[in-house]
Amino acid sequence: MDTASIDQIIDRHQGEASSLIQVLLEIQREYHWLPQAALREVGRKLKVPMARIQHVATFYKAFSVVPKGRHRVHVCVGTACHVRGAMRVLESVQDLSGIAPGETDLEHKFSLETVNCLGCCALGPVIEIDGKVHGNVTKAGIAGILGRYE
Amino acid sequence: MSKVRLKIDGRDVEAEKGMTVLDAARRAGISIPALCHHEKLEPLGGCRLCMVEVEVRGSARLVVSCVYTVAEGLTVRTRSEKVDRIRKGIVELLLAHAPDSPQLAGFAREYGADRNRFEPEPSFCILCGLCVRYCAEVVGKHAVGFIDRGIRKEISFVPEIAAKECDACKACFPLCPTSYLQAAFVLTGSLVFPGGGESVRDR
Ligand code: SF4
Ligand code: FES
Ligand code: FES
């Protein structure tokens, strides 16, 4: 982790304690998680106690205090996707990536999560990677989709 | 400071403007049960045990007296069938988490709460926030805080600070209505700062 980029983020917010959440969001975006060292630096510069930062960092789902992969894979297991074979899709994503929902692989490439409807049921089964939706996914097509990510 | 007159349990009480109903009642010698309240700390309104019935323009409603401020002509009932029933329920829920808390046992006797009404799920901490607020507001060290939320919410020591400050202070220990705080401290000590801080071995 380089402190320079963290300092830059903090400086962009003029070191205002009230910008805590914004600062954490930007660090999260850049590193995909909030490393302890980064939180300590934020606390020091914004003059916010660590206890408070930890509360905020563990309160919101947008933050992670454990490392996450470069790409976030969301497999929809909502009702519509479920009846269209979401479980087979999920199984295949697990086999190919080697991780279960909630986990991140050792290379920090993928983090896998299940969701309960992405709002585009007509395209089911659906998986979403880094915000991009892939619809009508077939078991055979998954390797090709995952292969596009580095 | 301007004065406000109100009625608590049928008695005329005078209070300072901006005061909470709980403080006004206590000053008049009327006791309202409270778990998460502490006169030196900002109110949290977390335990809901201090719930009372107030009458505003003829209609009664339930409010949390440690955060509800007094108003001219307010009528307050600190005990009623409804209030007692709610307090009983709250005590029963808290007992599921901390079955051996002496303070809760006292309230249970008072309100006829059944300690086995809910499936026990001993988490021991009842999240009153006394330790967290005392350390932040009075001691100013922020050695203990909350993490997570909802059913996963718990207290957590900040190891670097706890290792340095807590041994000499421990001012929050007697505030805890359960013994969870001390247990969490000893556990943190043996896990993250063995040798520093207090370890189980020292006891
Ligand atoms: S550890 Fe004790 S004092 Fe601290 S929040 Fe839990 S119950 Fe309250
Ligand atoms: S159920 Fe999958 S998008 Fe709605
Ligand atoms: S004392 Fe009022 S909510 Fe706890």
mmCIF file of C-alpha atoms and ligand atoms in Angstrom:
data_model
loop_
_atom_site.group_PDB
_atom_site.id
_atom_site.type_symbol
_atom_site.label_atom_id
_atom_site.label_comp_id
_atom_site.label_asym_id
_atom_site.label_seq_id
_atom_site.Cartn_x
_atom_site.Cartn_y
_atom_site.Cartn_z
ATOM 1 C CA MET A 1 0.000 0.000 0.000
ATOM 2 C CA ASP A 2 1.454 3.370 -0.844
ATOM 3 C CA THR A 3 0.688 6.089 1.635
ATOM 4 C CA ALA A 4 1.160 8.772 -1.016
ATOM 5 C CA SER A 5 -2.096 7.923 -2.778
ATOM 6 C CA ILE A 6 -3.919 7.734 0.531
ATOM 7 C CA ASP A 7 -2.545 11.110 1.523
ATOM 8 C CA GLN A 8 -3.716 12.452 -1.823
ATOM 9 C CA ILE A 9 -7.238 11.214 -1.211
ATOM 10 C CA ILE A 10 -7.268 12.752 2.253
ATOM 11 C CA ASP A 11 -5.894 16.052 0.973
ATOM 12 C CA ARG A 12 -8.594 16.217 -1.671
ATOM 13 C CA HIS A 13 -11.015 16.475 1.223
ATOM 14 C CA GLN A 14 -8.958 19.112 3.037
ATOM 15 C CA GLY A 15 -8.443 16.721 5.928
ATOM 16 C CA GLU A 16 -11.993 17.341 7.128
ATOM 17 C CA ALA A 17 -13.167 14.848 9.754
ATOM 18 C CA SER A 18 -16.685 15.179 8.364
ATOM 19 C CA SER A 19 -15.461 13.700 5.065
ATOM 20 C CA LEU A 20 -14.577 10.399 6.723
ATOM 21 C CA ILE A 21 -17.057 8.335 4.736
ATOM 22 C CA GLN A 22 -16.097 9.950 1.417
ATOM 23 C CA VAL A 23 -12.419 9.296 2.106
ATOM 24 C CA LEU A 24 -13.073 5.675 3.016
ATOM 25 C CA LEU A 25 -15.192 5.208 -0.118
ATOM 26 C CA GLU A 26 -12.361 6.474 -2.304
ATOM 27 C CA ILE A 27 -9.803 4.239 -0.628
ATOM 28 C CA GLN A 28 -12.189 1.322 -1.012
ATOM 29 C CA ARG A 29 -12.562 2.116 -4.716
ATOM 30 C CA GLU A 30 -8.825 2.261 -5.245
ATOM 31 C CA TYR A 31 -7.753 -0.787 -3.215
ATOM 32 C CA HIS A 32 -11.030 -2.787 -3.217
ATOM 33 C CA TRP A 33 -10.729 -2.955 0.568
ATOM 34 C CA LEU A 34 -9.657 -0.882 3.566
ATOM 35 C CA PRO A 35 -6.252 -2.021 4.826
ATOM 36 C CA GLN A 36 -5.540 -1.418 8.530
ATOM 37 C CA ALA A 37 -2.562 0.772 7.690
ATOM 38 C CA ALA A 38 -4.785 2.982 5.556
ATOM 39 C CA LEU A 39 -7.333 3.311 8.352
ATOM 40 C CA ARG A 40 -4.576 4.301 10.767
ATOM 41 C CA GLU A 41 -3.347 6.962 8.349
ATOM 42 C CA VAL A 42 -6.889 8.285 7.897
ATOM 43 C CA GLY A 43 -7.342 8.448 11.665
ATOM 44 C CA ARG A 44 -4.080 10.305 12.136
ATOM 45 C CA LYS A 45 -4.727 12.879 9.439
ATOM 46 C CA LEU A 46 -8.448 13.463 9.968
ATOM 47 C CA LYS A 47 -8.017 13.302 13.767
ATOM 48 C CA VAL A 48 -10.767 10.742 14.108
ATOM 49 C CA PRO A 49 -10.306 8.036 16.769
ATOM 50 C CA MET A 50 -9.663 4.519 15.493
ATOM 51 C CA ALA A 51 -12.661 3.162 17.418
ATOM 52 C CA ARG A 52 -14.903 5.449 15.391
ATOM 53 C CA ILE A 53 -13.293 4.593 12.074
ATOM 54 C CA GLN A 54 -13.666 0.895 12.792
ATOM 55 C CA HIS A 55 -17.327 1.388 13.602
ATOM 56 C CA VAL A 56 -17.950 3.165 10.300
ATOM 57 C CA ALA A 57 -15.814 0.742 8.280
ATOM 58 C CA THR A 58 -17.688 -2.280 9.623
ATOM 59 C CA PHE A 59 -21.138 -0.658 9.576
ATOM 60 C CA TYR A 60 -21.598 -0.068 5.852
ATOM 61 C CA LYS A 61 -21.723 -2.905 3.378
ATOM 62 C CA ALA A 62 -19.866 -0.782 0.837
ATOM 63 C CA PHE A 63 -16.696 -1.217 2.875
ATOM 64 C CA SER A 64 -14.602 -4.281 3.408
ATOM 65 C CA VAL A 65 -11.946 -4.713 6.079
ATOM 66 C CA VAL A 66 -10.663 -7.896 4.489
ATOM 67 C CA PRO A 67 -8.962 -7.999 1.058
ATOM 68 C CA LYS A 68 -11.272 -8.224 -1.951
ATOM 69 C CA GLY A 69 -10.476 -9.243 -5.503
ATOM 70 C CA ARG A 70 -9.965 -6.865 -8.419
ATOM 71 C CA HIS A 71 -13.262 -8.038 -9.882
ATOM 72 C CA ARG A 72 -16.499 -8.437 -7.993
ATOM 73 C CA VAL A 73 -18.640 -11.256 -9.313
ATOM 74 C CA HIS A 74 -22.296 -11.275 -8.320
ATOM 75 C CA VAL A 75 -24.302 -14.356 -9.230
ATOM 76 C CA CYS A 76 -28.037 -13.762 -9.061
ATOM 77 C CA VAL A 77 -29.901 -16.481 -7.201
ATOM 78 C CA GLY A 78 -33.231 -14.640 -7.102
ATOM 79 C CA THR A 79 -36.425 -16.534 -7.872
ATOM 80 C CA ALA A 80 -36.488 -15.898 -11.611
ATOM 81 C CA CYS A 81 -32.824 -16.724 -12.087
ATOM 82 C CA HIS A 82 -33.170 -19.693 -9.775
ATOM 83 C CA VAL A 83 -35.800 -21.364 -11.952
ATOM 84 C CA ARG A 84 -33.669 -20.685 -14.994
ATOM 85 C CA GLY A 85 -30.716 -22.568 -13.570
ATOM 86 C CA ALA A 86 -28.852 -20.077 -11.355
ATOM 87 C CA MET A 87 -27.636 -22.882 -9.111
ATOM 88 C CA ARG A 88 -25.865 -24.616 -11.987
ATOM 89 C CA VAL A 89 -24.355 -21.279 -12.991
ATOM 90 C CA LEU A 90 -23.179 -20.643 -9.444
ATOM 91 C CA GLU A 91 -21.678 -24.109 -9.200
ATOM 92 C CA SER A 92 -19.765 -23.587 -12.368
ATOM 93 C CA VAL A 93 -18.489 -20.147 -11.282
ATOM 94 C CA GLN A 94 -17.336 -21.733 -8.032
ATOM 95 C CA ASP A 95 -15.559 -24.544 -9.844
ATOM 96 C CA LEU A 96 -13.792 -22.204 -12.240
ATOM 97 C CA SER A 97 -12.766 -19.604 -9.687
ATOM 98 C CA GLY A 98 -12.139 -21.976 -6.802
ATOM 99 C CA ILE A 99 -14.039 -19.798 -4.328
ATOM 100 C CA ALA A 100 -17.400 -19.914 -2.597
ATOM 101 C CA PRO A 101 -19.730 -16.941 -2.059
ATOM 102 C CA GLY A 102 -18.161 -14.480 0.386
ATOM 103 C CA GLU A 103 -14.637 -15.554 -0.531
ATOM 104 C CA THR A 104 -11.734 -14.071 -2.485
ATOM 105 C CA ASP A 105 -9.112 -16.115 -4.315
ATOM 106 C CA LEU A 106 -5.448 -16.007 -3.314
ATOM 107 C CA GLU A 107 -4.436 -13.949 -6.347
ATOM 108 C CA HIS A 108 -7.052 -11.375 -5.419
ATOM 109 C CA LYS A 109 -8.588 -11.684 -8.839
ATOM 110 C CA PHE A 110 -12.222 -12.434 -8.022
ATOM 111 C CA SER A 111 -14.515 -11.956 -5.048
ATOM 112 C CA LEU A 112 -17.720 -13.941 -5.300
ATOM 113 C CA GLU A 113 -21.067 -12.927 -3.881
ATOM 114 C CA THR A 114 -24.658 -14.055 -4.461
ATOM 115 C CA VAL A 115 -27.502 -11.554 -4.796
ATOM 116 C CA ASN A 116 -31.257 -11.925 -4.694
ATOM 117 C CA CYS A 117 -32.297 -10.189 -7.934
ATOM 118 C CA LEU A 118 -30.515 -7.680 -10.067
ATOM 119 C CA GLY A 119 -33.705 -6.268 -11.501
ATOM 120 C CA CYS A 120 -33.375 -7.781 -14.965
ATOM 121 C CA CYS A 121 -35.069 -11.134 -14.490
ATOM 122 C CA ALA A 122 -35.982 -11.430 -18.186
ATOM 123 C CA LEU A 123 -32.272 -11.908 -18.897
ATOM 124 C CA GLY A 124 -31.864 -14.684 -16.321
ATOM 125 C CA PRO A 125 -29.795 -16.399 -15.301
ATOM 126 C CA VAL A 126 -27.749 -13.294 -14.719
ATOM 127 C CA ILE A 127 -24.282 -12.628 -13.408
ATOM 128 C CA GLU A 128 -22.818 -9.193 -12.858
ATOM 129 C CA ILE A 129 -19.109 -8.500 -12.907
ATOM 130 C CA ASP A 130 -17.809 -5.060 -11.852
ATOM 131 C CA GLY A 131 -21.237 -3.614 -12.544
ATOM 132 C CA LYS A 132 -21.541 -5.088 -16.030
ATOM 133 C CA VAL A 133 -24.489 -7.430 -16.486
ATOM 134 C CA HIS A 134 -24.127 -10.705 -18.383
ATOM 135 C CA GLY A 135 -27.511 -12.188 -19.214
ATOM 136 C CA ASN A 136 -28.735 -15.589 -20.425
ATOM 137 C CA VAL A 137 -25.605 -17.166 -19.036
ATOM 138 C CA THR A 138 -25.078 -20.814 -19.799
ATOM 139 C CA LYS A 139 -22.894 -23.207 -17.923
ATOM 140 C CA ALA A 140 -20.725 -23.602 -20.999
ATOM 141 C CA GLY A 141 -20.370 -19.860 -21.521
ATOM 142 C CA ILE A 142 -19.056 -18.986 -18.077
ATOM 143 C CA ALA A 143 -15.429 -19.881 -18.702
ATOM 144 C CA GLY A 144 -15.449 -17.480 -21.646
ATOM 145 C CA ILE A 145 -16.903 -14.659 -19.569
ATOM 146 C CA LEU A 146 -14.544 -15.092 -16.622
ATOM 147 C CA GLY A 147 -11.617 -15.423 -19.048
ATOM 148 C CA ARG A 148 -12.145 -11.828 -20.161
ATOM 149 C CA TYR A 149 -11.033 -10.539 -16.769
ATOM 150 C CA GLU A 150 -7.425 -10.183 -15.755
ATOM 151 C CA MET B 1 -32.593 29.396 32.638
ATOM 152 C CA SER B 2 -36.311 29.448 32.209
ATOM 153 C CA LYS B 3 -38.482 27.068 34.154
ATOM 154 C CA VAL B 4 -40.994 24.590 32.835
ATOM 155 C CA ARG B 5 -43.837 23.112 34.869
ATOM 156 C CA LEU B 6 -45.064 19.599 34.263
ATOM 157 C CA LYS B 7 -46.880 16.796 36.038
ATOM 158 C CA ILE B 8 -45.159 13.511 36.768
ATOM 159 C CA ASP B 9 -47.239 10.748 38.330
ATOM 160 C CA GLY B 10 -49.767 13.324 39.465
ATOM 161 C CA ARG B 11 -47.173 15.523 41.155
ATOM 162 C CA ASP B 12 -46.366 19.070 40.066
ATOM 163 C CA VAL B 13 -42.721 19.227 39.118
ATOM 164 C CA GLU B 14 -40.597 22.157 38.079
ATOM 165 C CA ALA B 15 -37.765 21.600 35.639
ATOM 166 C CA GLU B 16 -35.186 23.521 33.665
ATOM 167 C CA LYS B 17 -35.946 24.118 30.005
ATOM 168 C CA GLY B 18 -34.121 21.585 27.805
ATOM 169 C CA MET B 19 -33.909 18.998 30.577
ATOM 170 C CA THR B 20 -34.914 15.428 29.839
ATOM 171 C CA VAL B 21 -37.982 13.908 31.465
ATOM 172 C CA LEU B 22 -35.716 11.361 33.173
ATOM 173 C CA ASP B 23 -33.565 14.043 34.797
ATOM 174 C CA ALA B 24 -36.608 16.073 35.823
ATOM 175 C CA ALA B 25 -38.177 13.021 37.451
ATOM 176 C CA ARG B 26 -34.988 12.051 39.251
ATOM 177 C CA ARG B 27 -34.522 15.552 40.573
ATOM 178 C CA ALA B 28 -38.020 15.374 41.999
ATOM 179 C CA GLY B 29 -37.176 12.036 43.624
ATOM 180 C CA ILE B 30 -39.247 9.937 41.231
ATOM 181 C CA SER B 31 -37.296 6.969 39.972
ATOM 182 C CA ILE B 32 -37.461 5.644 36.429
ATOM 183 C CA PRO B 33 -35.485 2.507 35.592
ATOM 184 C CA ALA B 34 -32.574 3.112 33.222
ATOM 185 C CA LEU B 35 -29.741 0.965 32.006
ATOM 186 C CA CYS B 36 -27.846 2.912 29.393
ATOM 187 C CA HIS B 37 -28.161 6.289 31.097
ATOM 188 C CA HIS B 38 -25.255 7.903 32.945
ATOM 189 C CA GLU B 39 -25.282 11.459 34.209
ATOM 190 C CA LYS B 40 -21.848 12.230 32.810
ATOM 191 C CA LEU B 41 -22.609 10.912 29.325
ATOM 192 C CA GLU B 42 -24.563 11.986 26.296
ATOM 193 C CA PRO B 43 -27.811 9.984 26.256
ATOM 194 C CA LEU B 44 -27.908 7.048 23.869
ATOM 195 C CA GLY B 45 -31.538 5.928 24.132
ATOM 196 C CA GLY B 46 -30.391 2.383 23.536
ATOM 197 C CA CYS B 47 -31.982 0.186 26.189
ATOM 198 C CA ARG B 48 -35.545 1.617 26.093
ATOM 199 C CA LEU B 49 -36.097 0.656 29.706
ATOM 200 C CA CYS B 50 -36.783 4.251 30.704
ATOM 201 C CA MET B 51 -39.873 4.366 28.483
ATOM 202 C CA VAL B 52 -42.741 6.400 29.982
ATOM 203 C CA GLU B 53 -46.182 7.489 28.892
ATOM 204 C CA VAL B 54 -46.697 11.182 28.158
ATOM 205 C CA GLU B 55 -49.842 13.047 27.344
ATOM 206 C CA VAL B 56 -49.560 15.713 24.703
ATOM 207 C CA ARG B 57 -52.721 17.647 23.881
ATOM 208 C CA GLY B 58 -54.924 14.893 25.202
ATOM 209 C CA SER B 59 -53.389 11.915 23.444
ATOM 210 C CA ALA B 60 -51.098 9.518 25.252
ATOM 211 C CA ARG B 61 -47.946 8.131 23.721
ATOM 212 C CA LEU B 62 -44.822 6.307 24.725
ATOM 213 C CA VAL B 63 -41.509 8.130 24.723
ATOM 214 C CA VAL B 64 -37.967 7.354 25.837
ATOM 215 C CA SER B 65 -37.528 9.553 28.891
ATOM 216 C CA CYS B 66 -33.717 9.816 28.804
ATOM 217 C CA VAL B 67 -33.856 11.642 25.465
ATOM 218 C CA TYR B 68 -37.301 13.273 25.592
ATOM 219 C CA THR B 69 -37.164 16.878 26.749
ATOM 220 C CA VAL B 70 -39.658 18.438 29.126
ATOM 221 C CA ALA B 71 -42.338 20.830 27.908
ATOM 222 C CA GLU B 72 -44.699 23.181 29.679
ATOM 223 C CA GLY B 73 -47.853 21.429 30.835
ATOM 224 C CA LEU B 74 -46.654 17.930 29.950
ATOM 225 C CA THR B 75 -48.272 15.036 31.818
ATOM 226 C CA VAL B 76 -46.028 12.038 32.463
ATOM 227 C CA ARG B 77 -46.869 8.611 33.829
ATOM 228 C CA THR B 78 -43.800 6.597 34.801
ATOM 229 C CA ARG B 79 -45.800 3.474 35.630
ATOM 230 C CA SER B 80 -48.921 2.204 33.923
ATOM 231 C CA GLU B 81 -50.087 -1.155 32.791
ATOM 232 C CA LYS B 82 -48.760 -0.492 29.313
ATOM 233 C CA VAL B 83 -45.400 0.859 30.468
ATOM 234 C CA ASP B 84 -44.899 -2.060 32.854
ATOM 235 C CA ARG B 85 -45.737 -4.577 30.149
ATOM 236 C CA ILE B 86 -43.213 -3.036 27.789
ATOM 237 C CA ARG B 87 -40.504 -2.910 30.438
ATOM 238 C CA LYS B 88 -41.163 -6.537 31.277
ATOM 239 C CA GLY B 89 -40.708 -7.472 27.622
ATOM 240 C CA ILE B 90 -37.487 -5.496 27.326
ATOM 241 C CA VAL B 91 -36.045 -7.091 30.460
ATOM 242 C CA GLU B 92 -36.956 -10.551 29.136
ATOM 243 C CA LEU B 93 -35.213 -9.845 25.831
ATOM 244 C CA LEU B 94 -32.113 -8.539 27.585
ATOM 245 C CA LEU B 95 -32.078 -11.537 29.920
ATOM 246 C CA ALA B 96 -31.824 -13.828 26.917
ATOM 247 C CA HIS B 97 -28.476 -12.142 26.223
ATOM 248 C CA ALA B 98 -27.182 -11.677 29.756
ATOM 249 C CA PRO B 99 -28.957 -14.173 32.019
ATOM 250 C CA ASP B 100 -26.721 -13.532 35.022
ATOM 251 C CA SER B 101 -26.647 -9.765 35.181
ATOM 252 C CA PRO B 102 -27.482 -8.697 38.745
ATOM 253 C CA GLN B 103 -28.986 -5.422 37.520
ATOM 254 C CA LEU B 104 -31.300 -7.267 35.131
ATOM 255 C CA ALA B 105 -32.269 -9.694 37.881
ATOM 256 C CA GLY B 106 -33.392 -6.715 39.949
ATOM 257 C CA PHE B 107 -35.530 -5.344 37.137
ATOM 258 C CA ALA B 108 -36.918 -8.819 36.491
ATOM 259 C CA ARG B 109 -38.164 -9.010 40.077
ATOM 260 C CA GLU B 110 -39.699 -5.556 39.844
ATOM 261 C CA TYR B 111 -41.560 -6.206 36.583
ATOM 262 C CA GLY B 112 -42.233 -9.915 36.926
ATOM 263 C CA ALA B 113 -40.080 -10.803 33.948
ATOM 264 C CA ASP B 114 -39.518 -14.465 33.134
ATOM 265 C CA ARG B 115 -35.845 -15.073 32.380
ATOM 266 C CA ASN B 116 -36.700 -18.094 30.259
ATOM 267 C CA ARG B 117 -39.331 -16.491 28.072
ATOM 268 C CA PHE B 118 -36.947 -16.232 25.122
ATOM 269 C CA GLU B 119 -34.496 -18.797 23.848
ATOM 270 C CA PRO B 120 -31.207 -17.884 25.546
ATOM 271 C CA GLU B 121 -28.517 -16.602 23.221
ATOM 272 C CA PRO B 122 -25.849 -15.418 25.617
ATOM 273 C CA SER B 123 -23.858 -12.672 23.962
ATOM 274 C CA PHE B 124 -23.397 -11.187 27.442
ATOM 275 C CA CYS B 125 -23.047 -7.655 26.095
ATOM 276 C CA ILE B 126 -26.368 -5.836 25.923
ATOM 277 C CA LEU B 127 -24.929 -2.971 23.866
ATOM 278 C CA CYS B 128 -25.725 -0.271 26.403
ATOM 279 C CA GLY B 129 -22.688 1.633 25.157
ATOM 280 C CA LEU B 130 -21.664 2.771 28.650
ATOM 281 C CA CYS B 131 -18.098 1.541 28.207
ATOM 282 C CA VAL B 132 -17.789 3.009 24.715
ATOM 283 C CA ARG B 133 -19.213 6.403 25.649
ATOM 284 C CA TYR B 134 -17.363 6.653 28.958
ATOM 285 C CA CYS B 135 -14.026 5.960 27.333
ATOM 286 C CA ALA B 136 -14.722 8.471 24.563
ATOM 287 C CA GLU B 137 -16.481 11.239 26.459
ATOM 288 C CA VAL B 138 -14.995 11.177 29.954
ATOM 289 C CA VAL B 139 -11.614 9.485 29.657
ATOM 290 C CA GLY B 140 -11.049 10.669 26.084
ATOM 291 C CA LYS B 141 -9.035 7.618 25.021
ATOM 292 C CA HIS B 142 -11.398 5.836 22.600
ATOM 293 C CA ALA B 143 -9.923 2.473 23.552
ATOM 294 C CA VAL B 144 -13.177 0.590 23.018
ATOM 295 C CA GLY B 145 -15.792 1.022 20.318
ATOM 296 C CA PHE B 146 -18.622 -0.672 18.525
ATOM 297 C CA ILE B 147 -18.141 -2.680 15.367
ATOM 298 C CA ASP B 148 -20.604 -4.050 12.823
ATOM 299 C CA ARG B 149 -24.358 -3.504 13.138
ATOM 300 C CA GLY B 150 -27.701 -5.133 13.752
ATOM 301 C CA ILE B 151 -27.503 -8.587 15.283
ATOM 302 C CA ARG B 152 -23.763 -8.680 14.645
ATOM 303 C CA LYS B 153 -22.994 -5.493 16.537
ATOM 304 C CA GLU B 154 -20.451 -5.913 19.325
ATOM 305 C CA ILE B 155 -17.870 -4.015 21.306
ATOM 306 C CA SER B 156 -14.244 -4.207 20.328
ATOM 307 C CA PHE B 157 -11.085 -2.889 21.947
ATOM 308 C CA VAL B 158 -8.578 -1.058 19.769
ATOM 309 C CA PRO B 159 -5.544 -3.194 20.679
ATOM 310 C CA GLU B 160 -2.832 -0.535 20.307
ATOM 311 C CA ILE B 161 -4.683 1.875 22.570
ATOM 312 C CA ALA B 162 -5.964 -0.729 25.024
ATOM 313 C CA ALA B 163 -2.470 -2.146 25.562
ATOM 314 C CA LYS B 164 -1.203 1.303 26.533
ATOM 315 C CA GLU B 165 -4.090 2.812 28.463
ATOM 316 C CA CYS B 166 -6.470 0.276 29.948
ATOM 317 C CA ASP B 167 -4.387 -1.362 32.665
ATOM 318 C CA ALA B 168 -4.022 1.929 34.477
ATOM 319 C CA CYS B 169 -7.649 3.011 34.007
ATOM 320 C CA LYS B 170 -10.408 0.379 33.882
ATOM 321 C CA ALA B 171 -12.877 3.101 34.819
ATOM 322 C CA CYS B 172 -15.494 1.509 32.559
ATOM 323 C CA PHE B 173 -15.412 -1.907 34.256
ATOM 324 C CA PRO B 174 -17.835 -1.134 37.087
ATOM 325 C CA LEU B 175 -20.258 0.538 34.650
ATOM 326 C CA CYS B 176 -20.953 -2.636 32.687
ATOM 327 C CA PRO B 177 -24.305 -4.187 33.639
ATOM 328 C CA THR B 178 -22.948 -7.622 32.717
ATOM 329 C CA SER B 179 -19.409 -8.926 33.101
ATOM 330 C CA TYR B 180 -18.848 -8.987 29.379
ATOM 331 C CA LEU B 181 -16.620 -5.943 29.273
ATOM 332 C CA GLN B 182 -14.030 -7.467 31.575
ATOM 333 C CA ALA B 183 -14.204 -10.772 29.746
ATOM 334 C CA ALA B 184 -13.727 -9.052 26.393
ATOM 335 C CA PHE B 185 -10.775 -7.119 27.771
ATOM 336 C CA VAL B 186 -9.026 -10.191 29.115
ATOM 337 C CA LEU B 187 -9.706 -12.021 25.870
ATOM 338 C CA THR B 188 -8.371 -9.172 23.747
ATOM 339 C CA GLY B 189 -5.347 -9.082 26.005
ATOM 340 C CA SER B 190 -4.516 -12.729 25.627
ATOM 341 C CA LEU B 191 -5.133 -12.711 21.871
ATOM 342 C CA VAL B 192 -3.522 -9.523 20.661
ATOM 343 C CA PHE B 193 -1.223 -8.135 23.278
ATOM 344 C CA PRO B 194 0.027 -11.100 25.233
ATOM 345 C CA GLY B 195 2.538 -9.888 27.789
ATOM 346 C CA GLY B 196 1.278 -6.316 27.551
ATOM 347 C CA GLY B 197 -2.050 -5.577 29.151
ATOM 348 C CA GLU B 198 -3.540 -8.027 31.559
ATOM 349 C CA SER B 199 -3.497 -11.694 30.750
ATOM 350 C CA VAL B 200 -5.547 -14.475 32.217
ATOM 351 C CA ARG B 201 -2.389 -15.816 33.831
ATOM 352 C CA ASP B 202 -1.963 -12.705 35.999
ATOM 353 C CA ARG B 203 -5.193 -13.366 37.824
HETATM 354 S S1 SF4 C 1 -19.603 -4.450 27.366
HETATM 355 FE FE1 SF4 C 1 -20.974 -3.927 29.095
HETATM 356 S S2 SF4 C 1 -20.828 -1.681 29.261
HETATM 357 FE FE2 SF4 C 1 -20.015 -2.206 27.260
HETATM 358 S S3 SF4 C 1 -21.765 -2.034 25.829
HETATM 359 FE FE3 SF4 C 1 -21.679 -4.193 26.486
HETATM 360 S S4 SF4 C 1 -23.041 -4.325 28.252
HETATM 361 FE FE4 SF4 C 1 -22.620 -2.127 27.940
HETATM 362 S S1 FES C 2 -34.002 -12.903 -10.138
HETATM 363 FE FE1 FES C 2 -32.107 -12.630 -11.103
HETATM 364 S S2 FES C 2 -32.314 -10.671 -11.962
HETATM 365 FE FE2 FES C 2 -34.208 -10.922 -10.910
HETATM 366 S S1 FES C 3 -31.925 4.742 29.823
HETATM 367 FE FE1 FES C 3 -33.187 5.603 28.320
HETATM 368 S S2 FES C 3 -32.976 4.220 26.688
HETATM 369 FE FE2 FES C 3 -31.599 3.402 28.151
#
